[in-house]
CSV table of C-alpha atoms and ligand atoms in Angstrom, one decimal:
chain,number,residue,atom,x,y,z
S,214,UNK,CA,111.5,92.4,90.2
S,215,UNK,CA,108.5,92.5,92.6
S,216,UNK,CA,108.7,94.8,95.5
S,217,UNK,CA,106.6,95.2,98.7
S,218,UNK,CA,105.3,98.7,99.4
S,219,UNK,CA,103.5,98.4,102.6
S,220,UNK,CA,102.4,96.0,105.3
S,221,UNK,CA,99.6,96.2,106.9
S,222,UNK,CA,98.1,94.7,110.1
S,223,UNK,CA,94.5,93.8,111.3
S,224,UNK,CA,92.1,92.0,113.2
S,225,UNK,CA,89.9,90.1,111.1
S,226,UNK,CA,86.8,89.6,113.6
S,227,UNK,CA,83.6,88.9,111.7
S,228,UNK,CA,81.2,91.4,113.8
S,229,UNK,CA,83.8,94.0,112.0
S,230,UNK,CA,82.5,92.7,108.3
S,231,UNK,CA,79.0,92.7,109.4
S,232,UNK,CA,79.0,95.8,111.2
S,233,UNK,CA,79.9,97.7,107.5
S,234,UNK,CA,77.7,95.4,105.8
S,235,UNK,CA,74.8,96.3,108.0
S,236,UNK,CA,75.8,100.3,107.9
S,237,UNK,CA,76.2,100.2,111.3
S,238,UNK,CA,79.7,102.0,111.8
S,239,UNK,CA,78.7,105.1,113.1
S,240,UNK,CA,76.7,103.1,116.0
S,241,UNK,CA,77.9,104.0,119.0
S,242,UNK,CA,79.6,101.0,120.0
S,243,UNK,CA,81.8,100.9,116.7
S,244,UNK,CA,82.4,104.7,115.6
S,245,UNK,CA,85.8,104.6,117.2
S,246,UNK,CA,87.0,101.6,115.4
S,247,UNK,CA,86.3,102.6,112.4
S,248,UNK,CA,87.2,106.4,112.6
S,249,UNK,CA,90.8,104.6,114.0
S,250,UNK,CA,90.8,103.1,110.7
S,251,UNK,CA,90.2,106.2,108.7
S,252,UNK,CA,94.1,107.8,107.9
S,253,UNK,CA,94.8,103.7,106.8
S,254,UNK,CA,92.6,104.0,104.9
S,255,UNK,CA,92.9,107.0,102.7
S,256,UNK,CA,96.7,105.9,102.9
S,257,UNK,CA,96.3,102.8,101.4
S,258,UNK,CA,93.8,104.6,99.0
S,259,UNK,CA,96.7,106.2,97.4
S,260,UNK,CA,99.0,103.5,97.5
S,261,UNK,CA,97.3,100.8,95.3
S,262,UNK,CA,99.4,97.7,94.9
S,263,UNK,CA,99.6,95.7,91.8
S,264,UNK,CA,99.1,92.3,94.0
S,265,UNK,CA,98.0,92.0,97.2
S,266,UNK,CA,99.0,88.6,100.0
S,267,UNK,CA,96.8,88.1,103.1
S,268,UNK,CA,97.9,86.4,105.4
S,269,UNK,CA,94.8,84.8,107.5
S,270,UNK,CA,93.4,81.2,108.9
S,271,UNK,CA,90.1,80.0,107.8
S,272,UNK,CA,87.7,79.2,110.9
S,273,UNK,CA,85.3,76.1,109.6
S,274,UNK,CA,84.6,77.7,106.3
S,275,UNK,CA,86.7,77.0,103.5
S,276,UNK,CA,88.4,74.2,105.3
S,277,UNK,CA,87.4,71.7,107.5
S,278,UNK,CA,89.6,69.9,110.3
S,279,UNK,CA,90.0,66.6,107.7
S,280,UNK,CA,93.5,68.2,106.5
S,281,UNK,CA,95.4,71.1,108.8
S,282,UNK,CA,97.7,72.6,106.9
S,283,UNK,CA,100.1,74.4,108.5
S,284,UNK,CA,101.0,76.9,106.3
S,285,UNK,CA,99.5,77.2,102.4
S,286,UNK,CA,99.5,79.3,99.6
S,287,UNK,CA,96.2,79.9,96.8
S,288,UNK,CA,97.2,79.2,93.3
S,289,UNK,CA,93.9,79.5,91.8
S,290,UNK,CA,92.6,82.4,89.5
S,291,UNK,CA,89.9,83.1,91.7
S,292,UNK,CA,88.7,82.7,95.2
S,293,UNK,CA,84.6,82.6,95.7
S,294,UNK,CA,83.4,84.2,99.4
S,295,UNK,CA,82.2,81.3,101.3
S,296,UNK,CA,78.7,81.3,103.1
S,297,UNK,CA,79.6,81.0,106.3
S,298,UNK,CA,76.0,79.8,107.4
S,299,UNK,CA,73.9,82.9,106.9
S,300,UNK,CA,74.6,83.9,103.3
S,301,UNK,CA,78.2,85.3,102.2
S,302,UNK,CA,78.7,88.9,102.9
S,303,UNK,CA,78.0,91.4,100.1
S,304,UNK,CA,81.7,91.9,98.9
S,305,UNK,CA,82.9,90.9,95.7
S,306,UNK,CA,85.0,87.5,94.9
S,307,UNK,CA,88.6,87.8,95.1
S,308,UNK,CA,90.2,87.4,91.5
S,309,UNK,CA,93.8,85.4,92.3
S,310,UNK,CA,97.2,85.9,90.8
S,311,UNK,CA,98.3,82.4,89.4
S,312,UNK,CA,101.8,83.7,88.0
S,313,UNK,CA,103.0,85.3,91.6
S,314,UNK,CA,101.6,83.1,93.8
S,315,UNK,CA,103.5,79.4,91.6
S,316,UNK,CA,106.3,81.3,91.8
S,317,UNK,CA,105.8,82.0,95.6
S,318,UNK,CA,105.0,78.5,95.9
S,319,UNK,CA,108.6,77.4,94.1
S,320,UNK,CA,110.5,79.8,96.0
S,321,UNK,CA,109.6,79.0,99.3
S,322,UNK,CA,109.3,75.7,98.9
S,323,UNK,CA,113.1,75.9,98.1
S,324,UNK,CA,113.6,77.4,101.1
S,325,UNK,CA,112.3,74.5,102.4
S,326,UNK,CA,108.7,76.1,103.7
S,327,UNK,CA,106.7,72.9,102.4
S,328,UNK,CA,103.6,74.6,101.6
S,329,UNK,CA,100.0,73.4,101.1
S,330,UNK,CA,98.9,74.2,97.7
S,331,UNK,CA,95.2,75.1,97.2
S,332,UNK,CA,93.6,75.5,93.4
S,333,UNK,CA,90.5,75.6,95.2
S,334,UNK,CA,89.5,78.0,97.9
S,335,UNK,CA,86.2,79.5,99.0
S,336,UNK,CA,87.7,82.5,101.7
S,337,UNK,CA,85.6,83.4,104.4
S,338,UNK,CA,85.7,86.7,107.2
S,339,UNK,CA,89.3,86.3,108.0
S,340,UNK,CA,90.1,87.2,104.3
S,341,UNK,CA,87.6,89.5,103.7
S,342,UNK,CA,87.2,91.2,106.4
S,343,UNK,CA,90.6,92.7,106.3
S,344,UNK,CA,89.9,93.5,102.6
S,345,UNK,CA,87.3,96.0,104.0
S,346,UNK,CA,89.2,97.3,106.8
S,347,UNK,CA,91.8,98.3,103.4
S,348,UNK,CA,89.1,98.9,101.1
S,349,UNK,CA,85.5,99.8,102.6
S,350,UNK,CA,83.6,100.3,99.6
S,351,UNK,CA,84.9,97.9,96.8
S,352,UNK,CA,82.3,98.4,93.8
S,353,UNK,CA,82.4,95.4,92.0
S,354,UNK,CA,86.2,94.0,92.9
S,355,UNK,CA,89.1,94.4,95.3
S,356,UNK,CA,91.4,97.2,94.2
S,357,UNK,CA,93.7,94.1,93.1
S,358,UNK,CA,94.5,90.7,92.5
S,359,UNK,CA,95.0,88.9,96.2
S,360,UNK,CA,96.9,85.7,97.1
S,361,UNK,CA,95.7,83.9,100.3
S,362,UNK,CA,98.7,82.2,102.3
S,363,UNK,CA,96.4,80.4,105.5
S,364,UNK,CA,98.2,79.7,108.8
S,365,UNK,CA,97.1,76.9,110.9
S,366,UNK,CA,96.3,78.9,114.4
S,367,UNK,CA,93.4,77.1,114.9
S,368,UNK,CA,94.5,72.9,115.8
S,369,UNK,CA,97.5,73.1,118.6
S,370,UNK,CA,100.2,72.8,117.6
S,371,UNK,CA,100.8,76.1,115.8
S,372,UNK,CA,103.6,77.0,113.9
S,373,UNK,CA,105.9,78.8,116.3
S,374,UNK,CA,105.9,82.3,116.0
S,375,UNK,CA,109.6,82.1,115.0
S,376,UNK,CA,108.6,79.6,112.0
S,377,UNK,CA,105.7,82.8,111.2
S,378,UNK,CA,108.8,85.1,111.2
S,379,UNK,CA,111.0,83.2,109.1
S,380,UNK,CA,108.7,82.1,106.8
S,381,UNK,CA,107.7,85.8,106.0
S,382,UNK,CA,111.3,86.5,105.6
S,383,UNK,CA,111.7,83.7,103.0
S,384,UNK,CA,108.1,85.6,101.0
S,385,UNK,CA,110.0,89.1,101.1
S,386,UNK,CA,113.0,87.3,99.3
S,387,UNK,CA,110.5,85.1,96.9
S,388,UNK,CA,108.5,88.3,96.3
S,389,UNK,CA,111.9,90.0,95.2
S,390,UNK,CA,112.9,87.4,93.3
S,391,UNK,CA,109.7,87.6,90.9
S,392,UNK,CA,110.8,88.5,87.0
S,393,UNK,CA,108.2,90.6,86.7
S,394,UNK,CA,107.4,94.4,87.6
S,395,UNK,CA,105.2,94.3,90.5
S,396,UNK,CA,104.1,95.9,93.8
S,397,UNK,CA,103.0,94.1,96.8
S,398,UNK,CA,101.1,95.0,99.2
S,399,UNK,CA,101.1,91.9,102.6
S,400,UNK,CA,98.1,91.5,104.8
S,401,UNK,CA,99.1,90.2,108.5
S,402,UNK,CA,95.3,89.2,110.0
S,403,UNK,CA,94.0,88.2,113.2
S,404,UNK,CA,94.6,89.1,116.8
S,405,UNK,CA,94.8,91.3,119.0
S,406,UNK,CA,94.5,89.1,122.5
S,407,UNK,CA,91.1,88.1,123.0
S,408,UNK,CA,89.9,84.3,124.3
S,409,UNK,CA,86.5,83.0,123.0
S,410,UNK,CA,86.3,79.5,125.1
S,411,UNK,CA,86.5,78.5,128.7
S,412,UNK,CA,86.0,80.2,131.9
S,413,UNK,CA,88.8,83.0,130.8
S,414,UNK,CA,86.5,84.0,127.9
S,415,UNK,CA,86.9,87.7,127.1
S,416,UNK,CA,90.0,87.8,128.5
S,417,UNK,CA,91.9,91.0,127.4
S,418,UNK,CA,95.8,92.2,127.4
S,419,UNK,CA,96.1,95.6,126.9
S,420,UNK,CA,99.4,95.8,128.3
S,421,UNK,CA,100.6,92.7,126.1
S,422,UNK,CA,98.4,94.4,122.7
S,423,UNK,CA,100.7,97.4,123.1
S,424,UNK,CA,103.9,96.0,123.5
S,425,UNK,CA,103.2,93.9,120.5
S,426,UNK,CA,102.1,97.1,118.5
S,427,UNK,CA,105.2,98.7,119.5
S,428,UNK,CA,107.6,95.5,118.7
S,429,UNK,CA,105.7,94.9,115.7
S,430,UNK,CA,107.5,97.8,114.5
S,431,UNK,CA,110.5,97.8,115.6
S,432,UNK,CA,112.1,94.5,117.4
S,433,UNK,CA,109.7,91.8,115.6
S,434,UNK,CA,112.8,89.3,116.8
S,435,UNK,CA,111.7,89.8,120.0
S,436,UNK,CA,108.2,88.8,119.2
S,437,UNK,CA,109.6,85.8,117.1
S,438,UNK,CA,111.0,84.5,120.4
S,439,UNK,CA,107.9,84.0,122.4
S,440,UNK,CA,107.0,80.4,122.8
S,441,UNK,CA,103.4,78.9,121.9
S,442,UNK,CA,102.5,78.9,125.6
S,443,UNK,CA,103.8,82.4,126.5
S,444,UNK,CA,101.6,83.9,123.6
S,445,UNK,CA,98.4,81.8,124.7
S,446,UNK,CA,99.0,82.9,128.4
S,447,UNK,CA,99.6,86.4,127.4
S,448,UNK,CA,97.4,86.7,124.5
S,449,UNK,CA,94.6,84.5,125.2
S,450,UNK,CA,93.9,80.9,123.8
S,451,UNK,CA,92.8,82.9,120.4
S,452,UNK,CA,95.0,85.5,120.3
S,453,UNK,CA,97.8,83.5,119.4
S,454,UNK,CA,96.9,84.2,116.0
S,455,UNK,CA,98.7,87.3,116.4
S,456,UNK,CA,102.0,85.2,114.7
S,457,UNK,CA,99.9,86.1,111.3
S,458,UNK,CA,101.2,89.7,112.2
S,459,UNK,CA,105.0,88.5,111.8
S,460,UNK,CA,104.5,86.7,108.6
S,461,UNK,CA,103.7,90.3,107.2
S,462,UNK,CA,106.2,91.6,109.1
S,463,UNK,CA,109.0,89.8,107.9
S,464,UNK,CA,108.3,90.1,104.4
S,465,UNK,CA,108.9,94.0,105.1
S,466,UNK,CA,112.7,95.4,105.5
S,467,UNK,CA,113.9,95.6,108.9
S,468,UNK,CA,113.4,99.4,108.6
S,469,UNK,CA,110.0,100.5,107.8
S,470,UNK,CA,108.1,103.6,108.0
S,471,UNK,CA,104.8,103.2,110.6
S,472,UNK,CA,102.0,105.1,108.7
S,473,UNK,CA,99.2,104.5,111.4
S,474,UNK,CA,98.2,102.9,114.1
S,475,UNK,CA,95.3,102.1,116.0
S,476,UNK,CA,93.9,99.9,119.0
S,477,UNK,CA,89.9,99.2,119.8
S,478,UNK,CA,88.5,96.7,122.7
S,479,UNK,CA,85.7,95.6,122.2
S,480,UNK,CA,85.6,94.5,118.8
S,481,UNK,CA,83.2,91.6,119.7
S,482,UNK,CA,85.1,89.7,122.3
S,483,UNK,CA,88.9,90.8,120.6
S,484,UNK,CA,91.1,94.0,120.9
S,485,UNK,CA,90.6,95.1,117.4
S,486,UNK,CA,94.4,96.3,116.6
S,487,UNK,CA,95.6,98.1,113.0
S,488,UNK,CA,98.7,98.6,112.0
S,489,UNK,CA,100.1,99.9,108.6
S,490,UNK,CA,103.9,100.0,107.7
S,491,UNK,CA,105.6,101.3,104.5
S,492,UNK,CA,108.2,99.2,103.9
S,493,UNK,CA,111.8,100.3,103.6
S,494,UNK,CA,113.3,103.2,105.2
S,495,UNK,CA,110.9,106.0,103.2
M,105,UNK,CA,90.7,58.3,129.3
M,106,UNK,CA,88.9,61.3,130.2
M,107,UNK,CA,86.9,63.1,127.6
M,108,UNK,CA,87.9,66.2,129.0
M,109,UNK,CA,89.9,68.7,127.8
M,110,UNK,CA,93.5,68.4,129.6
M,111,UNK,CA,94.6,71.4,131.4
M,112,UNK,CA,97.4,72.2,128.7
M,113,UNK,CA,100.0,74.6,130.4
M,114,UNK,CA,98.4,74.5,133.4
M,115,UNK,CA,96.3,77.5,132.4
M,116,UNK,CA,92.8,77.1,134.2
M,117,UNK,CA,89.7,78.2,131.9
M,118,UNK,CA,91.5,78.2,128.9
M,119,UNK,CA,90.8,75.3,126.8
M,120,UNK,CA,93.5,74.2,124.4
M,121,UNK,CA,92.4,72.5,120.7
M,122,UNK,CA,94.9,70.4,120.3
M,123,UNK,CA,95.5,66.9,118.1
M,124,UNK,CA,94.0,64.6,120.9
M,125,UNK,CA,90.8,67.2,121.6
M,126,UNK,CA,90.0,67.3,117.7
M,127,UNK,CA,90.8,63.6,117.2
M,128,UNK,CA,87.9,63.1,119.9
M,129,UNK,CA,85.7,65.8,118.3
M,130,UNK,CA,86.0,65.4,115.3
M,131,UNK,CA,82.9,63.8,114.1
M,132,UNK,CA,80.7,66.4,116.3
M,133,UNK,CA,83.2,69.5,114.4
M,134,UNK,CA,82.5,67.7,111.2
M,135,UNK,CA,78.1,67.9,112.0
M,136,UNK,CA,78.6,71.5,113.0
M,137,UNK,CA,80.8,72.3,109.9
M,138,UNK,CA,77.4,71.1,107.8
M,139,UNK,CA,75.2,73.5,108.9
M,140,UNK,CA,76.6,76.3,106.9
M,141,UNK,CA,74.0,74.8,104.1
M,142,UNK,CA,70.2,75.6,104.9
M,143,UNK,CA,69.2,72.5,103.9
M,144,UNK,CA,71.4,70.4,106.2
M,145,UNK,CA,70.4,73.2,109.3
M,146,UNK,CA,66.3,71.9,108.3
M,147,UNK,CA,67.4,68.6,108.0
M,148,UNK,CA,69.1,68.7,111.3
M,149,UNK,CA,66.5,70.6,113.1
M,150,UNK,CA,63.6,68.2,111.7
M,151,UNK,CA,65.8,65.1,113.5
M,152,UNK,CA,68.5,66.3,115.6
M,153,UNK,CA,69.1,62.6,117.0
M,154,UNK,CA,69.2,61.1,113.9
M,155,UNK,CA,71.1,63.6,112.7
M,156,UNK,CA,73.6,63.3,115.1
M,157,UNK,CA,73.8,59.8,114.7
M,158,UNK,CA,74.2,60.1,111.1
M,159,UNK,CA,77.8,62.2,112.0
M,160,UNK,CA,78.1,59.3,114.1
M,161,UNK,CA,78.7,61.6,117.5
M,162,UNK,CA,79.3,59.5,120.5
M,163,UNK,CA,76.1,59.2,123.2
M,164,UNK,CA,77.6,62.3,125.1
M,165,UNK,CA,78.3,64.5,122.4
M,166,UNK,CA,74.7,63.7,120.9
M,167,UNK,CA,73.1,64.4,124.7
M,168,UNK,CA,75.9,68.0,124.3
M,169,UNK,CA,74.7,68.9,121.2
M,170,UNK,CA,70.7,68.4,121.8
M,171,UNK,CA,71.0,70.2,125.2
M,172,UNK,CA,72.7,72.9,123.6
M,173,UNK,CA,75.1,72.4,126.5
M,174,UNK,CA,77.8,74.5,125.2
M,175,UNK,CA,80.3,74.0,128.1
M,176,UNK,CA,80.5,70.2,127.2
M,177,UNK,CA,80.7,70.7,123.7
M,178,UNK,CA,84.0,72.4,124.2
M,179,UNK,CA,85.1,69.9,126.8
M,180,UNK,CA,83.9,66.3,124.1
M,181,UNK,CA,86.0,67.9,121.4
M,182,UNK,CA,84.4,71.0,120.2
M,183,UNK,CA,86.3,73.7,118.4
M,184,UNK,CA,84.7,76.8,119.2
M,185,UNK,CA,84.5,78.3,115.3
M,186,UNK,CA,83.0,74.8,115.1
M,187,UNK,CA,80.6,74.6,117.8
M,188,UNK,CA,80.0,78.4,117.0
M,189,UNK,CA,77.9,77.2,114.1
M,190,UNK,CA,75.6,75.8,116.3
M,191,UNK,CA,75.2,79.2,118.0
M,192,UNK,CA,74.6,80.6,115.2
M,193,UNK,CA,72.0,78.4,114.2
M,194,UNK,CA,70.3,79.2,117.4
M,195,UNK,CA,70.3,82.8,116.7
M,196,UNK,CA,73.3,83.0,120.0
M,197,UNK,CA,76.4,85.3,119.7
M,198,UNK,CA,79.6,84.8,120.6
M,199,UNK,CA,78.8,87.2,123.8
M,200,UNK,CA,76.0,84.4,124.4
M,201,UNK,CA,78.5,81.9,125.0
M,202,UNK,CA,80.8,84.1,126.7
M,203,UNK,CA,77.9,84.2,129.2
M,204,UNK,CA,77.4,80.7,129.6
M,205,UNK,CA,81.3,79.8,129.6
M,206,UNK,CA,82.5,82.1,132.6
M,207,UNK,CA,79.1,81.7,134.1
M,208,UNK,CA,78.1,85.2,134.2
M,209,UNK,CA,75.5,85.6,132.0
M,210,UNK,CA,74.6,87.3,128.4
M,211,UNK,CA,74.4,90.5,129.7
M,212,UNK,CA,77.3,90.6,132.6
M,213,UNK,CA,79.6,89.1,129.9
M,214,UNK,CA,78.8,91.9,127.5
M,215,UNK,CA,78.6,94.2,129.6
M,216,UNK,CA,82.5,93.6,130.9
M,217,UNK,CA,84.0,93.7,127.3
M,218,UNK,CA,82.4,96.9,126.8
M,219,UNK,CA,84.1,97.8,129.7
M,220,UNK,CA,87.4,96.8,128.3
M,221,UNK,CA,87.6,93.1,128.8
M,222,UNK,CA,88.5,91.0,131.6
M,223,UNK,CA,91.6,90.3,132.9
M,224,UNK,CA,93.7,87.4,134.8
M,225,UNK,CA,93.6,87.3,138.6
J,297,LIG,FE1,90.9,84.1,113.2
């Protein structure tokens, strides 16, 4: 059977991608973020998966708003980085896992999560840019095959952050249930509050970021509770992508073993958040 | 019906996308999606209009778009990782528009996320 060994949780803001790509992490303005990310990092180092899952939502790259899936899965052998408009960012293409990700697709859609199925993919920054905040210096691949599983959390209405919960509930059981020998490590992208439109732009919820950190962990029920509106008022009108987090999260066991943490404002116009989980009671 | 964005949850200054916002936009989100290519981003910037009306945008979107009024982008329809194509196009970042949406400005806006970020009230 296939296991999950870790969780891990992160903003996937693009100025994060392009400030590694354009060496500028020691600048000033992002040496903090990225020295927050370090002990994930050399964590994550030593615990290579044999498959990895992200968990993100394209933003006008991969997709456009003709079809809005709510939730779907990648199928396809291989997943080419989109150009978002100003050439794709210097990171390899992601090479898929067909085998895991039918059998993902069978299990949950027996658990009655009707998933989207995509053979065809280009990922942009909310993929990839969580593949460098795990792995900053790739060579010529990711340390692993990687499924994407997109979330809607762009077109209202969202899935409820219950439906998020449950849904990663039903992966940890379809991961399980896999014949094979594998590890798995799950990628919950996006957040932390942050709103990019309207005359609350740049609004920020510090005291909302870190109760979510702490619930993440350890009462992710609770955060499965709040409505569509509560997390758009408390999170910002873009920070409601935060419900990514509790895919990840319930594909974990309800005890799990926080490895690091970290919290960042500004990342861009976000709170840059990280959180990284080994699953199970360690 | 007004081609405003309704005040969804009563929250003022936050715009929500929702089904009727991108069933209105949809066309202009569709135009801004197209310039990822370079060719399409010359081909719009030789003929903006005709561009425009190749998307088939509607006479205020088209007058949003050319303007570069990024406030009634949003408010015809625009997604902002849509209409953030544009901007980027343009050579403006997202603490641009932060600028022009809460009226303070490039450098205001900038500075107050450095500072931590806003907050309500
Ligand atoms: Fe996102």
């Amino acid at each position: 059977m296939a296991e999950v060994i870790w969780g891990l949780a992160t903003s996937h803001v693009p100025s994060i991608g392009a400030a590694m790509d354009r060496g500028k992490t020691e600048d000033p303005n992002w040496k903090a973020l990225f020295d927050g990310y370090a002990p994930a990092r050399a964590w994550l180092a030593e615990h290579r998966p044999d498959v990895a899952i992200v968990v993100y939502n394209d933003h006008a790259n991969g997709i456009d708003l003709d079809f809005v899936p709510t939730f779907g899965l990648g199928t396809a052998e291989e997943y080419e980085v989109a150009d978002e408009g100003f050439g794709r960012r210097p990171v390899p293409d992601v090479v898929g896992h067909p085998e895991l990700a039918l059998h993902l697709v069978e299990s949950l859609v027996d658990e009655e999560f009707d998933l989207t199925v995509f053979q065809e993919l280009e990922v942009d920054h909310g993929f990839t840019v969580p593949l460098s905040v795990w792995t900053p210096d790739p060579g010529d691949a990711w340390p692993c095959p990687v499924i994407p599983l997109l979330v809607n959390v762009i077109q209202y209405p969202q899935p409820t952050a219950a439906r998020c919960y449950a849904l990663g509930r039903a992966l940890g059981r379809a991961i399980r249930s896999y014949p094979g020998d594998l590890t798995v490590g799950v990628l919950g992208t996006g957040g932390m509050s942050h709103q990019l439109a309207g005359a609350r732009a740049g609004f920020i919820n510090p005291e909302f970021d870190a109760r979510w950190m702490s619930a993440i962990e350890t009462d992710p029920a609770s955060l499965a509770a709040l409505s569509r509106e509560e997390l758009i008022r408390q999170a910002g009108a873009e920070g409601i992508e935060l419900i990514m987090w509790l895919v990840m999260r319930g594909a974990l066991d309800d005890e799990v073993v926080k490895v690091h943490s970290d919290y960042f404002v500004p990342a861009s116009n976000t709170a840059a958040g990280i959180a990284l989980f080994q699953n199970g009671a360690g | 019906m007004s081609e405003t964005a309704p005040d969804r949850f009563g929250l003022s200054g936050t715009p929500i996308f929702d089904g009727e916002t991108s069933r209105r936009g949809l066309r202009m989100n569709k135009l801004f999606m197209s310039l990822r290519t370079a060719e399409n981003r010359e081909r719009f910037l030789a003929d903006e209009a005709g561009y425009c009306q190749g998307f088939g945008l509607s006479p205020e979107q088209q007058q949003a778009v050319l303007a570069r009024d990024w406030q009634a982008m949003i408010d015809l329809g625009g997604s902002i990782f849509y209409v953030y194509k544009l901007a980027m196009m343009d050579g403006r970042s997202m603490q641009y528009l932060g600028g022009v949406f809460t009226g303070m400005g490039e450098d205001d806006f900038l500075a107050a996320m450095r500072a931590g970020g806003r907050r309500d009230g």
